[in-house]
Coordinates of C-alpha atoms and ligand atoms in Angstrom, one line a residue:
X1 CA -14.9 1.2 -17.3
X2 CA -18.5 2.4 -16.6
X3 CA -19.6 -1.3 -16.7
X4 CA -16.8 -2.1 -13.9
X5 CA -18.3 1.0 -11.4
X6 CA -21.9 -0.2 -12.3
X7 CA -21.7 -3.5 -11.3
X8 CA -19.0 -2.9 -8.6
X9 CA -19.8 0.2 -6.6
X10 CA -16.7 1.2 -4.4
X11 CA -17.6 2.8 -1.0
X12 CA -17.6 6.4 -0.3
X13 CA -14.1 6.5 1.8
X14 CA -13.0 4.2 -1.4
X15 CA -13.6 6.7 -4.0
X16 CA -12.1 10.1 -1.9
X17 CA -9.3 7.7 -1.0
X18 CA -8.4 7.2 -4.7
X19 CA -8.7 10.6 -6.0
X20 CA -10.6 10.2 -9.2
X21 CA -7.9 8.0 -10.8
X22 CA -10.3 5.8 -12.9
X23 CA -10.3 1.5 -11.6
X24 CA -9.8 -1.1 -13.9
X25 CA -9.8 -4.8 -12.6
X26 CA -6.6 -5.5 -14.3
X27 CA -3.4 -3.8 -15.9
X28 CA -4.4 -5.4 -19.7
X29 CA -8.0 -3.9 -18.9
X30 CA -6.3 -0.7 -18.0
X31 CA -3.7 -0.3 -21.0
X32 CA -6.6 -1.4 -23.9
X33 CA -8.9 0.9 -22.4
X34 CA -6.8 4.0 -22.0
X35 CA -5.0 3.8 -25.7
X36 CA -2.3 5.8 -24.0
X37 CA 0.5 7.4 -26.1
X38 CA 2.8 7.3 -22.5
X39 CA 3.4 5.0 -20.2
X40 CA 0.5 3.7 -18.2
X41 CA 1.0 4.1 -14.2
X42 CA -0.8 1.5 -12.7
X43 CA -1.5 1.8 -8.8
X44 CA -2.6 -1.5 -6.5
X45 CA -5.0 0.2 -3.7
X46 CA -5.3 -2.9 -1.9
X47 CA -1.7 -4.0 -1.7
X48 CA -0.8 -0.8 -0.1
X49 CA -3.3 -0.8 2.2
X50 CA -2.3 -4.6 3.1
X51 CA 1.4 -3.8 3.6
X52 CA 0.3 -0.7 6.0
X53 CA -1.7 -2.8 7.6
X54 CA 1.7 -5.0 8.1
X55 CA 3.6 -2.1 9.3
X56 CA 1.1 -0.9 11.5
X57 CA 0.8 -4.2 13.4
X58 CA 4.2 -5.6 13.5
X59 CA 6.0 -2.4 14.5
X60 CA 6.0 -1.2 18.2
X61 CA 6.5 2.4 17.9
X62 CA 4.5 4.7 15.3
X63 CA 5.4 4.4 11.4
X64 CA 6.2 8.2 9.5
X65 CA 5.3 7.5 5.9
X66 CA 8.5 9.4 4.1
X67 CA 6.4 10.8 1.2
X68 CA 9.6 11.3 -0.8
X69 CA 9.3 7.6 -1.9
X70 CA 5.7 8.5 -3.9
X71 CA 3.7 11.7 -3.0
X72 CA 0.8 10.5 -4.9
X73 CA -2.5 11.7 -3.7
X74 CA -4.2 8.6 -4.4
X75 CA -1.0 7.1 -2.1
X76 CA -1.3 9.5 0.7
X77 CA -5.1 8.8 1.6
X78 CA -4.8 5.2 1.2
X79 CA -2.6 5.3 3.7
X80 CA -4.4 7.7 6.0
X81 CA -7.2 5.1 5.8
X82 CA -5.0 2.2 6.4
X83 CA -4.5 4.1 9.5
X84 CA -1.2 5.9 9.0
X85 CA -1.1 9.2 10.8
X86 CA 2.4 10.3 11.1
X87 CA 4.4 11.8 7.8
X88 CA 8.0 12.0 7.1
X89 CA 8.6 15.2 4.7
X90 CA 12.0 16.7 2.9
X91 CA 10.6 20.0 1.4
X92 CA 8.1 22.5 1.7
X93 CA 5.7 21.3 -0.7
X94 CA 5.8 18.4 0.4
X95 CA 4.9 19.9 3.8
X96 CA 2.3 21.6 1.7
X97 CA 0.8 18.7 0.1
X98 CA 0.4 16.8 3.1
X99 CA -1.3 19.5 4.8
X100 CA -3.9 20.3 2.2
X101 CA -4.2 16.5 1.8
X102 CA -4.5 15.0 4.6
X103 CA -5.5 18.4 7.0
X104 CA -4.6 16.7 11.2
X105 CA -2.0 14.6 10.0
X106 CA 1.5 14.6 12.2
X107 CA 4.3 16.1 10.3
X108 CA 7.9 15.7 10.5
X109 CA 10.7 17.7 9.0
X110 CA 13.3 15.1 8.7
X111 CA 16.1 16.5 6.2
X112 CA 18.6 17.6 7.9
X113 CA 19.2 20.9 5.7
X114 CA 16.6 22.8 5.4
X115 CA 15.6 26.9 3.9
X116 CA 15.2 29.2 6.7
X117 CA 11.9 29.8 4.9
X118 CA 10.8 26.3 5.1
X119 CA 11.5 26.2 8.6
X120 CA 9.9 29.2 9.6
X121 CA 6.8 28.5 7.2
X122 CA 6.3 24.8 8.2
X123 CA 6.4 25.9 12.3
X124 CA 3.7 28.2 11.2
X125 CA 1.8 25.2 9.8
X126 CA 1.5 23.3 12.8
X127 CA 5.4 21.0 11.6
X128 CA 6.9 20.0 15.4
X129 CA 9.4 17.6 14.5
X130 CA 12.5 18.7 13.1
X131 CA 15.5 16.6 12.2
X132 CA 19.3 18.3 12.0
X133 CA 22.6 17.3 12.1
X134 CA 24.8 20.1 13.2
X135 CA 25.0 22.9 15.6
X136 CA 24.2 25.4 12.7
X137 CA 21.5 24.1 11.4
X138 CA 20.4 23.3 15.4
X139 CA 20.4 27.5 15.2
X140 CA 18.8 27.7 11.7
X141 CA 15.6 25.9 13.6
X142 CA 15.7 28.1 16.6
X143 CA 15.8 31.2 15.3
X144 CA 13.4 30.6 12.8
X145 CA 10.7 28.9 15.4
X146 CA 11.7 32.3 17.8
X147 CA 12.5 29.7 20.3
X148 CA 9.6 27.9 20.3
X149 CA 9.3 25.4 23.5
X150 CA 7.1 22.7 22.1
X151 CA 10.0 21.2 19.0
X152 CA 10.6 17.7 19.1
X153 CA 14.0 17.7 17.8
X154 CA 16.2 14.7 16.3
X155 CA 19.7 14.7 15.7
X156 CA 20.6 12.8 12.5
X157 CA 23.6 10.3 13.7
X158 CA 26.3 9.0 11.1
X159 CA 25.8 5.8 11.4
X160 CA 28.5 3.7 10.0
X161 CA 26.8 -0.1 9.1
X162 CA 26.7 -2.2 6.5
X163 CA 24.0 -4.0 4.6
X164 CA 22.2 -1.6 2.3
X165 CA 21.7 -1.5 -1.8
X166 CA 21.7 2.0 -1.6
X167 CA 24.1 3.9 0.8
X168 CA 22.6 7.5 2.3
X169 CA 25.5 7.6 4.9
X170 CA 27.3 10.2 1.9
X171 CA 26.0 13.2 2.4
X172 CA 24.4 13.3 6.1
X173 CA 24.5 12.5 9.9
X174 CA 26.7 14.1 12.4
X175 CA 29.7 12.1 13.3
X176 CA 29.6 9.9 16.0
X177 CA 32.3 11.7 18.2
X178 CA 30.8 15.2 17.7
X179 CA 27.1 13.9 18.3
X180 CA 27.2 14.0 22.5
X181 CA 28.4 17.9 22.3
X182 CA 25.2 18.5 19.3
X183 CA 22.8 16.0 21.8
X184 CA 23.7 18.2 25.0
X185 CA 23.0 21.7 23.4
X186 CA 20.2 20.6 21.4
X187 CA 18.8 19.6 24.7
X188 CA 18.3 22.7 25.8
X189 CA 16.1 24.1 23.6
X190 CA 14.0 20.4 23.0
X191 CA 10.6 20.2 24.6
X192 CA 11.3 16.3 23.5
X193 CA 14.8 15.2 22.3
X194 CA 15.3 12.4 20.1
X195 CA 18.2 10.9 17.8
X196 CA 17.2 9.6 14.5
X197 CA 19.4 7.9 11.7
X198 CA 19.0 6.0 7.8
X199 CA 20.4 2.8 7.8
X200 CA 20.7 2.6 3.5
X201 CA 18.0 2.3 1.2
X202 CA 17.1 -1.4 0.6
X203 CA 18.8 -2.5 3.2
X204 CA 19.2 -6.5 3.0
X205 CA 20.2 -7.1 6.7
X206 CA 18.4 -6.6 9.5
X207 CA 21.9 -6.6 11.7
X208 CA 22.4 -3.1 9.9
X209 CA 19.3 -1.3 12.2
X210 CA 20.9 -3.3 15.3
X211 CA 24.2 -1.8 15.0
X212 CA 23.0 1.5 14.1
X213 CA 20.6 1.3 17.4
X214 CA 23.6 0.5 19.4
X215 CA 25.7 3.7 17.9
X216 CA 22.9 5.6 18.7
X217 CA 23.1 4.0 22.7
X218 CA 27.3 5.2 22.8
X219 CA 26.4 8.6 21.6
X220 CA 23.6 9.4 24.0
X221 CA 24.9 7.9 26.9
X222 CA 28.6 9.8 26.1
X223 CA 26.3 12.8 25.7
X224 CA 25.0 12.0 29.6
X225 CA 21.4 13.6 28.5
X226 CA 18.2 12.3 28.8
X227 CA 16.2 10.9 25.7
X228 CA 12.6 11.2 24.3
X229 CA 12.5 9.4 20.8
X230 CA 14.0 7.6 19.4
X231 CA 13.7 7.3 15.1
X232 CA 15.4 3.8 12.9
X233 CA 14.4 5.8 9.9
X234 CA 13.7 3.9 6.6
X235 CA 15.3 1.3 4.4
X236 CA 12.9 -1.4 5.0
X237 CA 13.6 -3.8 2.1
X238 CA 11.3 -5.3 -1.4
X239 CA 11.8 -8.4 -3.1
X240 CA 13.6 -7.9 -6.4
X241 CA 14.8 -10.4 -9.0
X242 CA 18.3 -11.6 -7.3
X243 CA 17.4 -9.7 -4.0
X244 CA 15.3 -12.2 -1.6
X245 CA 15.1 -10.2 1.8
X246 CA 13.8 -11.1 4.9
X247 CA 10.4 -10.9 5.6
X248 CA 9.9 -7.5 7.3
X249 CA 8.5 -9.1 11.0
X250 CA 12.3 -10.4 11.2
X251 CA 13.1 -7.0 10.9
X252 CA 10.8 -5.5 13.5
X253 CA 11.8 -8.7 15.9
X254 CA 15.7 -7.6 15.7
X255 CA 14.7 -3.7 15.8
X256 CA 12.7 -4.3 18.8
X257 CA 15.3 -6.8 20.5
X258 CA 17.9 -4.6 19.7
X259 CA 16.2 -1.2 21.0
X260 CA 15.6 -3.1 24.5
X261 CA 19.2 -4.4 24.9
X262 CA 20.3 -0.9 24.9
X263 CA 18.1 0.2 27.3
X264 CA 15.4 2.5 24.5
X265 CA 12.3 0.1 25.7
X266 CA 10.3 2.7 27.7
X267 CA 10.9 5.8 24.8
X268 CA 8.9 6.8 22.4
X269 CA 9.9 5.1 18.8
X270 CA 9.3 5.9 15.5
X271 CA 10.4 4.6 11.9
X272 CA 10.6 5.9 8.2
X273 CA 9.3 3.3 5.8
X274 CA 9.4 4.4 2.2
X275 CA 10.3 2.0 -0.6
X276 CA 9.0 -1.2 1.7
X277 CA 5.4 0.8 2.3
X278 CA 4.7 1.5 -1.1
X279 CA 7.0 0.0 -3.7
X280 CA 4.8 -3.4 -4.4
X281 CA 1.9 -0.9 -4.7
X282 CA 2.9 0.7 -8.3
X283 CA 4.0 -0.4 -11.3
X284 CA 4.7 1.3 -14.8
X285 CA 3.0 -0.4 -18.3
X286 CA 5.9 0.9 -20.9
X287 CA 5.0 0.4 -24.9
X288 CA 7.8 -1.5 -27.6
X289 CA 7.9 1.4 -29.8
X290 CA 10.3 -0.6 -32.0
X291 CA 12.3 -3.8 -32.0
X292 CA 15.8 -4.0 -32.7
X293 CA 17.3 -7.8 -32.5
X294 CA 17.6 -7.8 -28.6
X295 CA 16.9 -4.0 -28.3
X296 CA 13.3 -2.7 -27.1
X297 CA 12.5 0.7 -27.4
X298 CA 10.4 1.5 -25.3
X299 CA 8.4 4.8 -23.8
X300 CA 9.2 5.4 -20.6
X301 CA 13.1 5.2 -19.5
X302 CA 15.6 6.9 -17.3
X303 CA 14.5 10.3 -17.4
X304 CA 10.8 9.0 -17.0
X305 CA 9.9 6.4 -14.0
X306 CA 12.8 3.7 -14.8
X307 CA 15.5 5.9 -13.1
X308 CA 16.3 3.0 -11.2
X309 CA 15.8 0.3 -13.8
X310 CA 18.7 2.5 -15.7
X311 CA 21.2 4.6 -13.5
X312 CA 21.4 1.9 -10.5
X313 CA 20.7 -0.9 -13.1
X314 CA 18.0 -1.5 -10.5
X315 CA 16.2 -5.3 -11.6
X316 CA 12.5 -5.4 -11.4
X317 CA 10.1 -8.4 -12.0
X318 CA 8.4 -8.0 -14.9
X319 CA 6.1 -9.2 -17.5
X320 CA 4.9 -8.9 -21.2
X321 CA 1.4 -7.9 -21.9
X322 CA 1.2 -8.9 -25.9
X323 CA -0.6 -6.6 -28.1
X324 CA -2.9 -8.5 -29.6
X325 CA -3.0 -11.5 -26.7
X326 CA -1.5 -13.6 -29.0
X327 CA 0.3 -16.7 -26.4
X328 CA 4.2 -16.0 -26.2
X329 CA 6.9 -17.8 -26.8
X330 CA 8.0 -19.7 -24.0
X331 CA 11.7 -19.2 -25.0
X332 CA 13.1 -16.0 -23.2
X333 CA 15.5 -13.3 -24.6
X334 CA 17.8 -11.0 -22.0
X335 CA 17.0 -7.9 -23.7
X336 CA 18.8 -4.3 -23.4
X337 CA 16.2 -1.6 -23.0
X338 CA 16.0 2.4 -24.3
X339 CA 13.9 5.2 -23.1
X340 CA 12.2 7.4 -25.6
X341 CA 14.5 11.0 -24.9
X342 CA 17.4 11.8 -27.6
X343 CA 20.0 11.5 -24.5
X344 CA 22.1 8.3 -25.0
X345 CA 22.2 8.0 -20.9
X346 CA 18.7 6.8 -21.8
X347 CA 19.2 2.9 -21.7
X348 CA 18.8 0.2 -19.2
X349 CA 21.2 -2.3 -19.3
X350 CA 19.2 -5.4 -17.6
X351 CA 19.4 -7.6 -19.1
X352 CA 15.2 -8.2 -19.0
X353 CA 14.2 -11.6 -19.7
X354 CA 11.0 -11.7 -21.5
X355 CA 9.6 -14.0 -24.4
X356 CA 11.5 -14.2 -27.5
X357 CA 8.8 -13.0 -29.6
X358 CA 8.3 -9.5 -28.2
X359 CA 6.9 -7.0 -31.2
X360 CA 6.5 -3.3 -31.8
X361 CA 3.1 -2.3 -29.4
X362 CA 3.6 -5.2 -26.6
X363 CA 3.6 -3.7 -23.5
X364 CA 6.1 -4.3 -20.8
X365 CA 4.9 -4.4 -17.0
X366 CA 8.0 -3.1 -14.5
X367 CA 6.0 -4.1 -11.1
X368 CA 7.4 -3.0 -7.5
X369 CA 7.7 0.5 -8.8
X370 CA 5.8 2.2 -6.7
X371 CA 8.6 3.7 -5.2
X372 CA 10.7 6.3 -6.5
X373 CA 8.9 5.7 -10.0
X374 CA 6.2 8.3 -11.1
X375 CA 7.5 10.4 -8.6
X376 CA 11.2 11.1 -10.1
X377 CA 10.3 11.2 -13.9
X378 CA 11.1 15.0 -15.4
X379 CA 9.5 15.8 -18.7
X380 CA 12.8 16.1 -20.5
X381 CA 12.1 15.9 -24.4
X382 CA 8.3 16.3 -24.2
X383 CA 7.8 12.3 -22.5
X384 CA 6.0 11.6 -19.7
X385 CA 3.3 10.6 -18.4
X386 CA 0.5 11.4 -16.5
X387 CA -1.6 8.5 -17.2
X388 CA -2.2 6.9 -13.4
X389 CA -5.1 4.5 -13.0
X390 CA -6.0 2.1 -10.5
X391 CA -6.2 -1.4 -10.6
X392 CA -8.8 -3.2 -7.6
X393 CA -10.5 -6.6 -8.0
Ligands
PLP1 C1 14.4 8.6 1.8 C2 14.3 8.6 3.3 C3 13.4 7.7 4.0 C4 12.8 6.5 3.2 O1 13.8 5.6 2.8 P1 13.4 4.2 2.2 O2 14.7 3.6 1.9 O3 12.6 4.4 1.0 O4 12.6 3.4 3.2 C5 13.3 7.8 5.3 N1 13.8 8.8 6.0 C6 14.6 9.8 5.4 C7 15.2 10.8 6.2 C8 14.9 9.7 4.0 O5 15.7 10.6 3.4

């Protein structure tokens, strides 16, 4: 570790970027060095700052990093270096940890429920952009900012498209037919009005934001107002094993074509990336704590940062880091995988192909979870892990 930072001296803006999380040049460096008891979080600095990059050149309008997806420190000022300015936040601490993180950085209150505390807290913190999707909660914002004249609202639309892994139309987004009456009163009270919507998480076809722009064209022009912003949210797509996606440019090419064919070229336009921003940028190093035929027991799980590798049955590319480096077998094994917790919920199906020799103390390597990984796990039963390091070359 000390020999790395000797011989390999990071610039200044490097080391405040990654927040005293020590660098190893690889994750087998990383989990021989720590001897960690948990799981080992690994964090790839230079691929997030590579896919910002990607965001920030192929997509016209300005890109709102939605913090929910990993509120990591370390991930927030990478970003802000990368050049990311805007901020996509769900909850007051969230509001709060952007703040006092990244102190002139553009917030935006984009769940559509919010505390009147929250809202009356994050006006006071300098929060402009507010995102609703119903005449009360439209109120809710008002009241609380004492009719403030400088909001930049967004009504939520429910829009209705296919195409996503993970559906978010459950729970929120006005209905289309009620939208025009919400877009016309919340006019009133917008210093800039804007409509905003979440096309699904993972969303595997770009056709999904094109349909949803065009909703968003019927409501507004039914609603005869005039518009600011306009917001395609998030559900920007990763590669998993069995789920090839389009490269991201072909979605920004049929966002962009899309938002000019129904007539939102000159307005303001924003998106929402989460999982696409930063999932290739984490990954979690989970120990064999015990073999059982095609079993692995392993310490980290559902309750920890493989939420998604067990509840959504989620498949993630991923590798075996032996031990003692003996070479693997070259034969693979679908295994079944447990967490460490008592709770039987705590399994992942998979199956997870690895060699057919794995033993006790291998380590397994779930990459592409830097997305809703680290950030979900609780500390049910006493595991988890707060082991994050970072890997740079
Ligand atoms: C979760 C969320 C996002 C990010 O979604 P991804 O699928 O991770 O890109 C963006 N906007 C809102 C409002 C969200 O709730």
């Amino acid at each position: 570790m000390q020999v790395i930072e000797a011989f390999r001296p990071l610039p200044q803006n490097q080391n405040w970027a990654l927040d005293g999380l020590k660098t190893y040049m690889s994750a087998e460096d990383a989990i021989a060095d720590e001897q960690c008891n948990d799981s080992v979080h690994l964090f790839y600095p230079e691929k997030l700052m590579e896919t910002a990059r990607r965001f920030l050149a192929g997509f016209r309008g300005t890109n709102l990093y939605a913090v929910k997806a990993n509120p990591h420190e370390a991930v927030l000022k990478h970003l802000w270096q990368a050049g990311v300015r805007d901020f996509d936040v769900a909850s007051l601490r969230e509001v709060e940890l952007v703040a006092k993180t990244l102190p002139g950085a553009n917030l935006y209150f984009m769940h559509p429920v919010k505390s009147r505390q929250a809202i009356r807290y994050a006006y006071a913190m300098g929060v402009r952009g507010f995102s609703f999707d119903s005449l009360d909660e439209l109120v809710k914002i008002e009241e609380e900012t004492s009719g403030a004249s400088d909001l930049k609202l967004f009504l939520r639309l429910g829009v209705v498209v296919k195409g996503a892994a993970y559906e978010l139309s459950g729970k929120f987004g006005a209905p289309l037919d009620i939208a025009p009456l919400i877009l016309q009163r919340a006019r009133v009270s917008a210093q800039r009005l804007g409509v905003c919507f979440h096309v699904g998480s993972q969303c595997m076809n770009p056709q999904a934001f094109a349909d949803a722009i065009s909703q968003a064209a019927t409501a507004v022009k039914a609603a005869g107002v005039h518009l600011d912003v306009i917001d395609v949210g998030g559900g920007f797509p990763v590669a998993y094993p069995g789920m090839e996606p389009p490269a991201l440019e072909d979605f920004f090419a049929v966002i962009h074509k899309a938002l000019d064919a129904n007539g939102f070229s000159g307005i303001e336009t924003l998106c929402e990336p989460g999982r696409a921003l930063v999932a290739e940028a984490g990954a979690v190093a989970a120990r064999v704590e015990l073999r059982k035929g095609e079993d692995l027991y392993l310490n980290d799980g559902t309750y920890g940062a493989l939420f998604d590798a067990g509840v959504p049955e989620w498949p993630f590319p991923i590798r075996l880091v032996a031990a003692d480096g003996r070479e693997t077998s070259r034969e693979t094994i679908g295994y079944r995988a447990y967490g460490p917790t008592c709770d039987s919920c705590d399994k992942m199906a998979g199956p997870f192909p690895l060699p057919a020799d794995v033993r006790e103390s291998d380590w397994v390597i779930f990459e592409h979870l830097g997305a809703y990984g680290h950030s979900m796990q609780a500390r049910f039963n006493g595991f988890y892990s707060e082991t994050m390091v970072a890997i740079v070359k």
